[in-house]
Amino acid sequence: MKKYINQDDMKNVNLIDVFNLIKELKQTTRKQIEAITKMSWGAVSNITARLIERGLIVECKAEKSNVPGRIPSFLMVNGNTHYTIGLDINMTGMKAELVNIKNDSVKTWKSNSNYSDKYTLMKCIVDFVQKILSDTEDIQIIGLGIAMQGIVDADNGISVKFPACDGWENVKLAEILQNQFNIPVWLEHDPNCILLAYSENSTNHDAILLRIDRGIGMSLMLDGNIIGGMGMFEIGQTVIDGTTLEDHSSIIGMEKLYNKPFDVLVADANSGNPSAIAVFDKMATHLATSIYNIQKIFNVSSVILCGEIMAHSNLFMDKIQHINSEIEFAEIDVNCASYGAAIIAVDKAISLIKE
């Protein structure tokens, strides 16, 4: 591991910092960059010239005014040259999203998939990525981000376990796709991608996200940063009254308790069946208790809920909100995981910029 930073390293860091500042400000001037970063005028001029040369930013003239003198110009990120792809792999299929380096969504694709075994699923993924790259062969793709359910080792790009697929264990997914298509690939746990997508259009930088489907996943954001690592925040495995949260509050757990498919459970509960209503009441109590405890531990008052079960929130949200009256709840569509994966790829790809 490198234990020192040389001059070239500092140049690369400054280049990335200036790009990210321009992206954050939407449009700015060299003078503003100089004032904010405390870099010299010469350094700012050289860095912005490099970014313009590479097509990462553009310089635009301000609109003409009645004030005499030189028309000022401003810098902004170029949304027409570099793109990333976000790929969401989940139990219901696959979705991909093309995003530019301004974090604007440009195009989406969807595909069915076969989860019968590891090799079949891998072929589905490779074929889908191949189609997307064929559709985008005329533009520059600088990275691929993947949102994955199950247990994910994001640091090493390994899908450790994907319960929906037989034999899918310790799959070096990022490495396989990177070697196949010769582009950088990054892997991330899907709740983190969903929470990042939520934060892109929110001023709230402290939040907890729970994805409630056939299992339960969690993501935590503090001060705008995703907190965690492989095996952390496995809230579904936390114990209440000798059973796990997933035993009572996931779709699989509720099906086992009711001994019928989930759609039948929902229909019966909506029809007033006491046994079905009792399953949802127990689900709500366990989930509300877990949310209460998480909120107290991390002192985060914003909780975002998503997942298939949220389509039936009329059966449980009143109780959850009653127990957690101090929490602000929001919902988000899980389909934004592909967008979150793409913006992760944007940040990672930009970090690879060299002076």
CSV table of C-alpha atoms in Angstrom, one decimal:
chain,number,residue,atom,x,y,z
A,1,MET,CA,0.0,0.0,0.0
A,2,LYS,CA,1.3,3.5,-0.9
A,3,LYS,CA,2.2,5.4,2.2
A,4,TYR,CA,3.0,8.8,0.7
A,5,ILE,CA,1.5,11.3,-1.7
A,6,ASN,CA,3.7,12.7,-4.4
A,7,GLN,CA,3.2,15.7,-6.6
A,8,ASP,CA,1.4,13.7,-9.3
A,9,ASP,CA,-1.0,12.4,-6.7
A,10,MET,CA,-1.8,15.9,-5.5
A,11,LYS,CA,-2.4,17.0,-9.1
A,12,ASN,CA,-4.9,14.2,-9.6
A,13,VAL,CA,-6.7,15.0,-6.3
A,14,ASN,CA,-6.9,18.7,-7.2
A,15,LEU,CA,-8.3,17.8,-10.7
A,16,ILE,CA,-11.0,15.6,-9.2
A,17,ASP,CA,-11.8,18.2,-6.5
A,18,VAL,CA,-12.3,21.0,-9.0
A,19,PHE,CA,-14.5,18.8,-11.2
A,20,ASN,CA,-16.7,17.8,-8.2
A,21,LEU,CA,-16.9,21.5,-7.2
A,22,ILE,CA,-18.1,22.5,-10.6
A,23,LYS,CA,-20.6,19.7,-10.6
A,24,GLU,CA,-21.9,20.7,-7.2
A,25,LEU,CA,-22.3,24.4,-8.1
A,26,LYS,CA,-23.9,23.6,-11.4
A,27,GLN,CA,-22.1,26.5,-13.0
A,28,THR,CA,-19.3,28.7,-11.7
A,29,THR,CA,-16.3,30.8,-12.7
A,30,ARG,CA,-12.6,30.3,-12.3
A,31,LYS,CA,-12.5,33.2,-9.9
A,32,GLN,CA,-15.1,31.5,-7.7
A,33,ILE,CA,-13.1,28.2,-7.8
A,34,GLU,CA,-10.0,30.1,-6.8
A,35,ALA,CA,-11.8,31.7,-3.9
A,36,ILE,CA,-13.4,28.5,-2.6
A,37,THR,CA,-10.4,26.1,-3.1
A,38,LYS,CA,-7.7,28.6,-2.2
A,39,MET,CA,-5.7,27.4,-5.1
A,40,SER,CA,-3.6,29.8,-7.2
A,41,TRP,CA,-5.0,31.4,-10.3
A,42,GLY,CA,-2.5,29.5,-12.4
A,43,ALA,CA,-3.4,26.1,-10.8
A,44,VAL,CA,-7.1,26.7,-11.4
A,45,SER,CA,-6.5,27.8,-15.0
A,46,ASN,CA,-4.4,24.7,-15.7
A,47,ILE,CA,-6.9,22.3,-14.1
A,48,THR,CA,-9.9,23.7,-15.9
A,49,ALA,CA,-8.0,23.7,-19.2
A,50,ARG,CA,-7.3,20.0,-18.7
A,51,LEU,CA,-11.0,19.3,-17.8
A,52,ILE,CA,-12.2,21.2,-20.9
A,53,GLU,CA,-9.6,19.4,-23.1
A,54,ARG,CA,-10.9,16.0,-21.9
A,55,GLY,CA,-14.5,17.0,-22.5
A,56,LEU,CA,-15.5,16.8,-18.9
A,57,ILE,CA,-16.5,20.4,-18.5
A,58,VAL,CA,-17.5,23.1,-21.0
A,59,GLU,CA,-17.1,26.9,-20.9
A,60,CYS,CA,-20.2,28.9,-21.8
A,61,LYS,CA,-20.8,32.6,-22.2
A,62,ALA,CA,-23.4,34.3,-20.0
A,63,GLU,CA,-26.3,36.0,-21.7
A,64,LYS,CA,-25.7,39.5,-23.0
A,65,SER,CA,-26.7,42.4,-20.8
A,66,ASN,CA,-27.0,46.1,-21.0
A,67,VAL,CA,-23.9,46.5,-18.7
A,68,PRO,CA,-20.9,47.5,-20.8
A,69,GLY,CA,-17.7,45.5,-20.7
A,70,ARG,CA,-16.6,41.9,-21.3
A,71,ILE,CA,-19.3,39.2,-21.3
A,72,PRO,CA,-18.4,36.9,-18.4
A,73,SER,CA,-18.1,33.1,-19.0
A,74,PHE,CA,-18.9,30.2,-16.7
A,75,LEU,CA,-17.9,26.6,-16.4
A,76,MET,CA,-20.3,23.6,-16.1
A,77,VAL,CA,-20.1,19.8,-16.4
A,78,ASN,CA,-20.4,18.5,-19.9
A,79,GLY,CA,-23.4,16.1,-20.0
A,80,ASN,CA,-22.9,15.1,-23.6
A,81,THR,CA,-19.6,13.1,-23.6
A,82,HIS,CA,-19.2,10.7,-20.8
A,83,TYR,CA,-21.7,8.2,-19.4
A,84,THR,CA,-22.1,5.3,-17.0
A,85,ILE,CA,-24.5,2.4,-16.9
A,86,GLY,CA,-26.4,1.4,-13.7
A,87,LEU,CA,-27.6,-2.2,-13.6
A,88,ASP,CA,-30.1,-3.5,-11.0
A,89,ILE,CA,-30.2,-7.3,-10.6
A,90,ASN,CA,-33.1,-8.4,-8.4
A,91,MET,CA,-35.6,-11.2,-7.9
A,92,THR,CA,-38.1,-9.7,-10.3
A,93,GLY,CA,-35.7,-9.1,-13.2
A,94,MET,CA,-33.1,-6.6,-14.4
A,95,LYS,CA,-33.2,-2.9,-15.2
A,96,ALA,CA,-30.4,-0.8,-16.6
A,97,GLU,CA,-30.1,3.0,-16.8
A,98,LEU,CA,-27.8,5.3,-18.8
A,99,VAL,CA,-26.6,8.3,-16.8
A,100,ASN,CA,-24.3,11.2,-17.8
A,101,ILE,CA,-21.7,12.7,-15.6
A,102,LYS,CA,-24.1,15.4,-14.5
A,103,ASN,CA,-26.1,12.6,-13.0
A,104,ASP,CA,-28.9,13.0,-15.5
A,105,SER,CA,-30.8,9.9,-16.5
A,106,VAL,CA,-30.8,9.5,-20.3
A,107,LYS,CA,-32.3,6.1,-21.1
A,108,THR,CA,-33.5,2.8,-19.5
A,109,TRP,CA,-33.7,-0.8,-20.4
A,110,LYS,CA,-35.5,-3.8,-18.8
A,111,SER,CA,-35.0,-7.5,-19.2
A,112,ASN,CA,-36.4,-10.7,-17.8
A,113,SER,CA,-33.9,-13.1,-16.2
A,114,ASN,CA,-33.6,-16.8,-15.3
A,115,TYR,CA,-32.6,-17.6,-11.8
A,116,SER,CA,-32.6,-21.3,-12.1
A,117,ASP,CA,-28.9,-21.6,-11.5
A,118,LYS,CA,-25.7,-19.5,-11.4
A,119,TYR,CA,-24.6,-20.1,-15.0
A,120,THR,CA,-28.0,-19.4,-16.5
A,121,LEU,CA,-28.3,-16.1,-14.5
A,122,MET,CA,-24.7,-15.1,-15.5
A,123,LYS,CA,-25.5,-15.6,-19.1
A,124,CYS,CA,-28.6,-13.4,-18.7
A,125,ILE,CA,-26.5,-10.7,-17.1
A,126,VAL,CA,-23.8,-10.9,-19.8
A,127,ASP,CA,-26.3,-10.9,-22.6
A,128,PHE,CA,-28.2,-7.9,-21.2
A,129,VAL,CA,-25.0,-5.8,-20.7
A,130,GLN,CA,-23.9,-6.7,-24.2
A,131,LYS,CA,-27.2,-5.4,-25.6
A,132,ILE,CA,-26.9,-2.2,-23.7
A,133,LEU,CA,-23.3,-1.6,-24.9
A,134,SER,CA,-24.4,-2.3,-28.4
A,135,ASP,CA,-27.2,0.3,-28.1
A,136,THR,CA,-24.6,2.8,-26.8
A,137,GLU,CA,-21.6,2.0,-29.0
A,138,ASP,CA,-21.5,5.6,-30.3
A,139,ILE,CA,-21.0,7.2,-26.9
A,140,GLN,CA,-18.2,6.9,-24.3
A,141,ILE,CA,-19.1,4.6,-21.4
A,142,ILE,CA,-16.7,5.1,-18.5
A,143,GLY,CA,-18.1,2.6,-16.0
A,144,LEU,CA,-20.7,0.2,-15.0
A,145,GLY,CA,-22.4,0.2,-11.5
A,146,ILE,CA,-24.3,-2.8,-10.3
A,147,ALA,CA,-27.0,-2.9,-7.6
A,148,MET,CA,-27.3,-6.4,-6.1
A,149,GLN,CA,-29.5,-8.0,-3.6
A,150,GLY,CA,-28.3,-10.5,-1.0
A,151,ILE,CA,-24.9,-10.3,0.7
A,152,VAL,CA,-22.4,-8.1,-1.2
A,153,ASP,CA,-18.7,-7.5,-0.7
A,154,ALA,CA,-18.6,-4.1,-2.4
A,155,ASP,CA,-14.9,-3.5,-1.7
A,156,ASN,CA,-13.9,-6.6,-3.7
A,157,GLY,CA,-16.8,-6.6,-6.2
A,158,ILE,CA,-18.1,-10.0,-5.0
A,159,SER,CA,-21.7,-11.1,-4.8
A,160,VAL,CA,-21.3,-13.3,-1.8
A,161,LYS,CA,-24.8,-14.8,-1.8
A,162,PHE,CA,-28.0,-14.2,-3.8
A,163,PRO,CA,-30.7,-16.4,-2.3
A,164,ALA,CA,-32.9,-16.2,-5.3
A,165,CYS,CA,-30.4,-18.2,-7.4
A,166,ASP,CA,-29.3,-21.7,-6.8
A,167,GLY,CA,-25.5,-22.0,-6.4
A,168,TRP,CA,-24.9,-18.3,-6.6
A,169,GLU,CA,-22.1,-17.9,-4.0
A,170,ASN,CA,-18.9,-15.8,-3.9
A,171,VAL,CA,-19.3,-14.7,-7.5
A,172,LYS,CA,-16.6,-12.2,-8.6
A,173,LEU,CA,-19.2,-10.3,-10.6
A,174,ALA,CA,-17.3,-7.1,-11.1
A,175,GLU,CA,-14.2,-8.9,-12.2
A,176,ILE,CA,-16.0,-11.1,-14.6
A,177,LEU,CA,-17.9,-8.2,-16.3
A,178,GLN,CA,-14.8,-6.0,-16.3
A,179,ASN,CA,-12.8,-8.7,-18.1
A,180,GLN,CA,-15.6,-9.4,-20.5
A,181,PHE,CA,-16.3,-5.8,-21.6
A,182,ASN,CA,-13.1,-4.0,-20.7
A,183,ILE,CA,-14.8,-1.2,-18.7
A,184,PRO,CA,-14.5,-0.5,-15.0
A,185,VAL,CA,-17.2,-2.2,-12.9
A,186,TRP,CA,-18.4,-1.6,-9.3
A,187,LEU,CA,-20.8,-3.6,-7.2
A,188,GLU,CA,-22.9,-2.3,-4.4
A,189,HIS,CA,-25.7,-3.6,-2.1
A,190,ASP,CA,-29.0,-2.5,-3.6
A,191,PRO,CA,-30.4,-0.6,-0.5
A,192,ASN,CA,-27.3,1.6,-0.7
A,193,CYS,CA,-28.1,2.4,-4.3
A,194,ILE,CA,-31.7,3.2,-3.6
A,195,LEU,CA,-30.8,5.5,-0.7
A,196,LEU,CA,-28.2,7.3,-2.9
A,197,ALA,CA,-30.9,7.8,-5.6
A,198,TYR,CA,-33.2,9.2,-2.9
A,199,SER,CA,-30.5,11.6,-1.6
A,200,GLU,CA,-29.8,12.9,-5.1
A,201,ASN,CA,-33.2,14.8,-5.0
A,202,SER,CA,-33.4,15.5,-1.3
A,203,THR,CA,-31.8,18.0,1.1
A,204,ASN,CA,-31.9,15.4,3.8
A,205,HIS,CA,-28.4,13.9,4.3
A,206,ASP,CA,-29.2,11.7,7.3
A,207,ALA,CA,-31.6,8.9,6.7
A,208,ILE,CA,-32.3,5.2,7.2
A,209,LEU,CA,-33.7,3.1,4.4
A,210,LEU,CA,-35.4,-0.3,4.7
A,211,ARG,CA,-36.2,-2.4,1.7
A,212,ILE,CA,-39.0,-4.9,2.7
A,213,ASP,CA,-39.5,-7.7,0.1
A,214,ARG,CA,-39.0,-11.4,0.5
A,215,GLY,CA,-36.1,-10.4,2.8
A,216,ILE,CA,-35.3,-7.1,4.6
A,217,GLY,CA,-32.4,-4.9,3.7
A,218,MET,CA,-31.1,-1.7,5.4
A,219,SER,CA,-29.0,1.2,4.4
A,220,LEU,CA,-27.8,4.1,6.6
A,221,MET,CA,-26.7,7.6,5.4
A,222,LEU,CA,-25.0,10.1,7.8
A,223,ASP,CA,-23.9,13.5,6.7
A,224,GLY,CA,-24.5,12.5,3.1
A,225,ASN,CA,-22.3,9.4,3.3
A,226,ILE,CA,-23.3,5.8,3.2
A,227,ILE,CA,-22.2,4.0,6.3
A,228,GLY,CA,-21.4,0.3,6.4
A,229,GLY,CA,-19.7,-2.7,4.9
A,230,MET,CA,-20.2,-6.4,4.2
A,231,GLY,CA,-22.4,-8.0,6.8
A,232,MET,CA,-23.3,-4.7,8.6
A,233,PHE,CA,-26.8,-3.6,9.3
A,234,GLU,CA,-28.4,-7.0,8.7
A,235,ILE,CA,-31.5,-5.8,10.4
A,236,GLY,CA,-33.6,-8.7,9.1
A,237,GLN,CA,-31.6,-11.1,11.4
A,238,THR,CA,-32.1,-9.0,14.6
A,239,VAL,CA,-34.0,-11.0,17.2
A,240,ILE,CA,-37.3,-10.0,18.9
A,241,ASP,CA,-39.0,-12.5,21.3
A,242,GLY,CA,-36.7,-15.3,20.1
A,243,THR,CA,-37.4,-14.9,16.4
A,244,THR,CA,-35.9,-12.7,13.7
A,245,LEU,CA,-37.4,-9.6,12.2
A,246,GLU,CA,-37.6,-11.5,8.8
A,247,ASP,CA,-39.6,-14.3,10.5
A,248,HIS,CA,-42.5,-11.9,11.0
A,249,SER,CA,-42.0,-8.9,8.7
A,250,SER,CA,-40.7,-10.2,5.4
A,251,ILE,CA,-42.9,-11.6,2.7
A,252,ILE,CA,-41.4,-15.1,3.1
A,253,GLY,CA,-41.8,-15.0,6.9
A,254,MET,CA,-45.4,-13.8,6.6
A,255,GLU,CA,-46.2,-16.6,4.1
A,256,LYS,CA,-44.9,-19.2,6.5
A,257,LEU,CA,-46.9,-17.8,9.4
A,258,TYR,CA,-50.1,-17.8,7.3
A,259,ASN,CA,-49.2,-21.0,5.4
A,260,LYS,CA,-50.6,-19.4,2.2
A,261,PRO,CA,-49.1,-17.3,-0.6
A,262,PHE,CA,-48.6,-13.6,0.1
A,263,ASP,CA,-51.3,-12.4,-2.4
A,264,VAL,CA,-53.8,-14.6,-0.6
A,265,LEU,CA,-52.8,-13.2,2.8
A,266,VAL,CA,-53.2,-9.6,1.5
A,267,ALA,CA,-56.6,-10.4,0.0
A,268,ASP,CA,-57.8,-12.1,3.2
A,269,ALA,CA,-56.5,-9.2,5.3
A,270,ASN,CA,-58.3,-6.6,3.1
A,271,SER,CA,-61.5,-8.7,3.4
A,272,GLY,CA,-61.3,-8.5,7.2
A,273,ASN,CA,-60.1,-12.1,8.0
A,274,PRO,CA,-59.0,-12.0,11.6
A,275,SER,CA,-56.1,-14.4,11.2
A,276,ALA,CA,-54.7,-12.5,8.2
A,277,ILE,CA,-55.1,-9.2,10.0
A,278,ALA,CA,-53.2,-10.7,13.0
A,279,VAL,CA,-50.3,-11.5,10.8
A,280,PHE,CA,-50.0,-7.9,9.6
A,281,ASP,CA,-50.5,-6.6,13.1
A,282,LYS,CA,-47.5,-8.8,14.3
A,283,MET,CA,-45.5,-7.7,11.3
A,284,ALA,CA,-46.1,-4.0,12.1
A,285,THR,CA,-45.3,-4.4,15.8
A,286,HIS,CA,-41.9,-6.1,15.0
A,287,LEU,CA,-41.0,-3.7,12.3
A,288,ALA,CA,-42.0,-0.7,14.3
A,289,THR,CA,-40.0,-1.9,17.3
A,290,SER,CA,-36.9,-2.4,15.1
A,291,ILE,CA,-37.3,1.1,13.5
A,292,TYR,CA,-37.6,2.7,16.9
A,293,ASN,CA,-34.4,1.0,18.1
A,294,ILE,CA,-32.5,2.0,15.0
A,295,GLN,CA,-33.6,5.6,15.3
A,296,LYS,CA,-32.5,5.8,18.9
A,297,ILE,CA,-29.1,4.3,18.1
A,298,PHE,CA,-28.3,6.6,15.2
A,299,ASN,CA,-30.4,9.6,16.1
A,300,VAL,CA,-31.8,9.8,12.6
A,301,SER,CA,-35.4,11.0,12.3
A,302,SER,CA,-35.9,10.3,8.6
A,303,VAL,CA,-36.8,6.7,7.6
A,304,ILE,CA,-37.5,5.7,3.9
A,305,LEU,CA,-39.4,2.5,3.3
A,306,CYS,CA,-39.5,0.7,0.0
A,307,GLY,CA,-40.1,-2.8,-1.4
A,308,GLU,CA,-43.0,-4.9,-2.6
A,309,ILE,CA,-44.7,-4.9,0.7
A,310,MET,CA,-45.2,-1.1,0.6
A,311,ALA,CA,-48.0,-1.6,-2.0
A,312,HIS,CA,-50.1,-2.8,1.0
A,313,SER,CA,-49.1,-0.1,3.5
A,314,ASN,CA,-52.8,0.4,4.4
A,315,LEU,CA,-52.5,-2.8,6.4
A,316,PHE,CA,-49.6,-1.8,8.7
A,317,MET,CA,-48.4,1.8,8.4
A,318,ASP,CA,-50.8,3.3,11.0
A,319,LYS,CA,-49.3,1.1,13.7
A,320,ILE,CA,-45.7,1.8,12.6
A,321,GLN,CA,-46.3,5.5,12.6
A,322,HIS,CA,-48.1,5.4,16.0
A,323,ILE,CA,-45.2,3.7,17.7
A,324,ASN,CA,-42.7,6.0,15.9
A,325,SER,CA,-44.5,9.3,16.1
A,326,GLU,CA,-41.3,11.4,16.1
A,327,ILE,CA,-40.1,9.9,12.8
A,328,GLU,CA,-40.7,11.4,9.4
A,329,PHE,CA,-41.5,8.5,7.0
A,330,ALA,CA,-41.1,8.6,3.2
A,331,GLU,CA,-41.5,6.0,0.4
A,332,ILE,CA,-39.4,5.5,-2.7
A,333,ASP,CA,-39.7,3.2,-5.7
A,334,VAL,CA,-37.1,0.4,-5.6
A,335,ASN,CA,-36.8,0.8,-9.4
A,336,CYS,CA,-34.4,3.7,-8.8
A,337,ALA,CA,-31.7,1.2,-7.7
A,338,SER,CA,-30.3,1.2,-11.3
A,339,TYR,CA,-30.0,5.0,-11.1
A,340,GLY,CA,-28.2,4.8,-7.7
A,341,ALA,CA,-25.8,2.3,-9.1
A,342,ALA,CA,-25.1,4.5,-12.1
A,343,ILE,CA,-24.2,7.6,-10.0
A,344,ILE,CA,-21.9,5.4,-7.9
A,345,ALA,CA,-20.2,4.5,-11.1
A,346,VAL,CA,-19.9,8.2,-12.1
A,347,ASP,CA,-18.2,9.1,-8.8
A,348,LYS,CA,-15.9,6.0,-9.0
A,349,ALA,CA,-15.0,6.7,-12.7
A,350,ILE,CA,-14.2,10.3,-12.0
A,351,SER,CA,-12.0,9.3,-9.1
A,352,LEU,CA,-9.8,7.5,-11.7
A,353,ILE,CA,-9.0,10.7,-13.6
A,354,LYS,CA,-5.3,11.2,-14.0
A,355,GLU,CA,-3.6,14.6,-14.6
